[in-house]
Structure formats: C-alpha cells, structure tokens
Amino acid sequence: MKKSAAMKSRPAKSSPNDYWRLRLYIAGQTPNSIVAMANLKKICEDKLKGKYRIEVIDLLKKPQLAKGDQIIAIPTLVRKLPPPVKKIIGNLSRTESVFVGLDLQPVR
C-alpha cells in the first residue's frame, strides 16, 4: 500500500529517547540573553536531562553564523536535532510555549 503525499511530508515526531542538539543565538551578555540562557538550561534539565547539548552562539563575536540558520531576531533558539529544525524567538520565559514549540508538550 502506498502512503499518501500528506503522510510522506509529515515531520517526524520526537521520541523520548532522541538526542537533542540546541543552538541559542544571543548578542552579548544582555539581560534578555542571560534570561534566555538560564531558562533554556532549566528547561533542558527538567525535560531532557542527559540527552541534550546546547551551543551558544554570540553574534557579536561570530556574526557570520547568523546567516546559516537565517536568524532575524535575538535571542533565538534553534532545535537542530531531532528533526525537524524549529526556531523559537525570545527569552524563553513562556515555558509552556517553549515546550509546545520544541514538541515537548502537545498543543492544548
């Protein structure tokens, strides 16, 4: 039996055993950047303990790296793994929205 086109293009769902690779884009040590880093660390420790890697990219030091992920605002969190790639803009203080955005919690 062939799968329909809609089923083929559906993004893969993350599973509890996935390894997470996250990239946080910031611009220096601004209050918003510091809050975003703290919130991301707490979210990862609460939901992904032992299964994640965070890479922090400071665009003041490496501005050329913004082009690769098409960053237009900061702070921006990019979920590189598990697929699909997802982006969340802001300081990540709306925890429930971050969970939904990362597929850690279903939409209510």
mmCIF file of C-alpha atoms in Angstrom:
data_model
loop_
_atom_site.group_PDB
_atom_site.id
_atom_site.type_symbol
_atom_site.label_atom_id
_atom_site.label_comp_id
_atom_site.label_asym_id
_atom_site.label_seq_id
_atom_site.Cartn_x
_atom_site.Cartn_y
_atom_site.Cartn_z
ATOM 1 C CA MET A 1 0.000 0.000 0.000
ATOM 2 C CA LYS A 2 1.357 3.423 -0.976
ATOM 3 C CA LYS A 3 1.486 6.286 1.503
ATOM 4 C CA SER A 4 -0.320 9.460 0.549
ATOM 5 C CA ALA A 5 1.683 12.618 -0.170
ATOM 6 C CA ALA A 6 0.440 14.162 3.080
ATOM 7 C CA MET A 7 1.776 11.241 5.114
ATOM 8 C CA LYS A 8 5.168 11.368 3.409
ATOM 9 C CA SER A 9 5.676 15.056 4.133
ATOM 10 C CA ARG A 10 4.608 14.876 7.766
ATOM 11 C CA PRO A 11 7.554 15.762 10.022
ATOM 12 C CA ALA A 12 8.900 13.086 12.286
ATOM 13 C CA LYS A 13 7.750 13.248 15.891
ATOM 14 C CA SER A 14 10.392 13.338 18.540
ATOM 15 C CA SER A 15 10.620 10.350 20.812
ATOM 16 C CA PRO A 16 11.656 10.267 24.466
ATOM 17 C CA ASN A 17 14.982 8.668 23.506
ATOM 18 C CA ASP A 18 16.044 11.310 20.981
ATOM 19 C CA TYR A 19 19.272 13.252 21.458
ATOM 20 C CA TRP A 20 18.659 16.996 21.380
ATOM 21 C CA ARG A 21 21.025 19.470 19.821
ATOM 22 C CA LEU A 22 20.029 23.054 20.545
ATOM 23 C CA ARG A 23 21.639 26.277 19.407
ATOM 24 C CA LEU A 24 20.922 29.569 21.179
ATOM 25 C CA TYR A 25 21.782 32.767 19.330
ATOM 26 C CA ILE A 26 22.469 35.805 21.523
ATOM 27 C CA ALA A 27 24.178 39.180 21.105
ATOM 28 C CA GLY A 28 26.437 39.722 24.088
ATOM 29 C CA GLN A 29 25.520 39.453 27.738
ATOM 30 C CA THR A 30 22.306 41.489 27.618
ATOM 31 C CA PRO A 31 19.655 40.906 30.301
ATOM 32 C CA ASN A 32 17.440 39.198 27.712
ATOM 33 C CA SER A 33 20.277 36.901 26.635
ATOM 34 C CA ILE A 34 21.119 35.984 30.217
ATOM 35 C CA VAL A 35 17.457 35.180 30.943
ATOM 36 C CA ALA A 36 17.229 33.083 27.765
ATOM 37 C CA MET A 37 20.329 31.063 28.709
ATOM 38 C CA ALA A 38 19.036 30.450 32.243
ATOM 39 C CA ASN A 39 15.574 29.471 31.009
ATOM 40 C CA LEU A 40 16.986 27.119 28.385
ATOM 41 C CA LYS A 41 19.261 25.419 30.906
ATOM 42 C CA LYS A 42 16.330 24.914 33.315
ATOM 43 C CA ILE A 43 14.047 23.577 30.560
ATOM 44 C CA CYS A 44 16.716 21.124 29.408
ATOM 45 C CA GLU A 45 17.487 19.906 32.919
ATOM 46 C CA ASP A 46 13.770 19.443 33.654
ATOM 47 C CA LYS A 47 12.736 17.766 30.387
ATOM 48 C CA LEU A 48 15.852 16.459 28.631
ATOM 49 C CA LYS A 49 18.332 15.615 31.365
ATOM 50 C CA GLY A 50 21.344 13.807 29.935
ATOM 51 C CA LYS A 51 20.019 13.907 26.364
ATOM 52 C CA TYR A 52 20.909 17.365 25.140
ATOM 53 C CA ARG A 53 23.699 19.633 24.015
ATOM 54 C CA ILE A 54 23.424 23.415 23.996
ATOM 55 C CA GLU A 55 25.601 25.535 21.755
ATOM 56 C CA VAL A 56 25.503 29.263 22.485
ATOM 57 C CA ILE A 57 26.417 31.494 19.542
ATOM 58 C CA ASP A 58 27.258 35.099 20.399
ATOM 59 C CA LEU A 59 26.595 37.063 17.232
ATOM 60 C CA LEU A 60 28.745 39.955 18.458
ATOM 61 C CA LYS A 61 31.731 37.592 18.206
ATOM 62 C CA LYS A 62 30.656 35.490 15.196
ATOM 63 C CA PRO A 63 28.063 37.437 13.166
ATOM 64 C CA GLN A 64 28.620 35.299 10.084
ATOM 65 C CA LEU A 65 26.985 32.334 11.840
ATOM 66 C CA ALA A 66 23.561 34.037 11.789
ATOM 67 C CA LYS A 67 23.253 33.503 8.050
ATOM 68 C CA GLY A 68 23.296 29.703 8.252
ATOM 69 C CA ASP A 69 20.181 29.500 10.422
ATOM 70 C CA GLN A 70 18.614 32.669 8.972
ATOM 71 C CA ILE A 71 18.461 34.470 12.307
ATOM 72 C CA ILE A 72 16.469 37.699 12.198
ATOM 73 C CA ALA A 73 15.946 38.347 15.925
ATOM 74 C CA ILE A 74 17.768 37.546 19.126
ATOM 75 C CA PRO A 75 17.698 35.633 21.322
ATOM 76 C CA THR A 76 16.628 32.788 19.053
ATOM 77 C CA LEU A 77 16.666 29.121 19.958
ATOM 78 C CA VAL A 78 17.156 26.660 17.099
ATOM 79 C CA ARG A 79 16.367 22.995 17.597
ATOM 80 C CA LYS A 80 18.797 21.220 15.255
ATOM 81 C CA LEU A 81 18.045 17.680 16.452
ATOM 82 C CA PRO A 82 15.749 15.812 16.492
ATOM 83 C CA PRO A 83 14.310 16.869 13.130
ATOM 84 C CA PRO A 84 12.553 18.956 12.006
ATOM 85 C CA VAL A 85 14.526 22.136 12.700
ATOM 86 C CA LYS A 86 12.478 24.555 14.778
ATOM 87 C CA LYS A 87 13.069 28.126 15.924
ATOM 88 C CA ILE A 88 11.791 29.960 18.963
ATOM 89 C CA ILE A 89 12.370 33.694 19.330
ATOM 90 C CA GLY A 90 12.502 35.372 22.715
ATOM 91 C CA ASN A 91 13.950 34.856 26.165
ATOM 92 C CA LEU A 92 12.104 31.529 26.611
ATOM 93 C CA SER A 93 10.289 32.742 29.740
ATOM 94 C CA ARG A 94 6.912 31.450 28.483
ATOM 95 C CA THR A 95 7.830 27.903 29.384
ATOM 96 C CA GLU A 96 4.632 26.258 28.143
ATOM 97 C CA SER A 97 5.046 27.892 24.724
ATOM 98 C CA VAL A 98 8.639 26.674 24.574
ATOM 99 C CA PHE A 99 7.535 23.121 25.424
ATOM 100 C CA VAL A 100 4.968 23.222 22.626
ATOM 101 C CA GLY A 101 7.436 24.821 20.209
ATOM 102 C CA LEU A 102 10.012 22.124 20.882
ATOM 103 C CA ASP A 103 7.404 19.326 20.717
ATOM 104 C CA LEU A 104 7.963 18.509 24.372
ATOM 105 C CA GLN A 105 4.261 19.012 25.063
ATOM 106 C CA PRO A 106 1.221 18.726 22.786
ATOM 107 C CA VAL A 107 -0.809 21.813 21.893
ATOM 108 C CA ARG A 108 -3.851 22.219 24.143
#
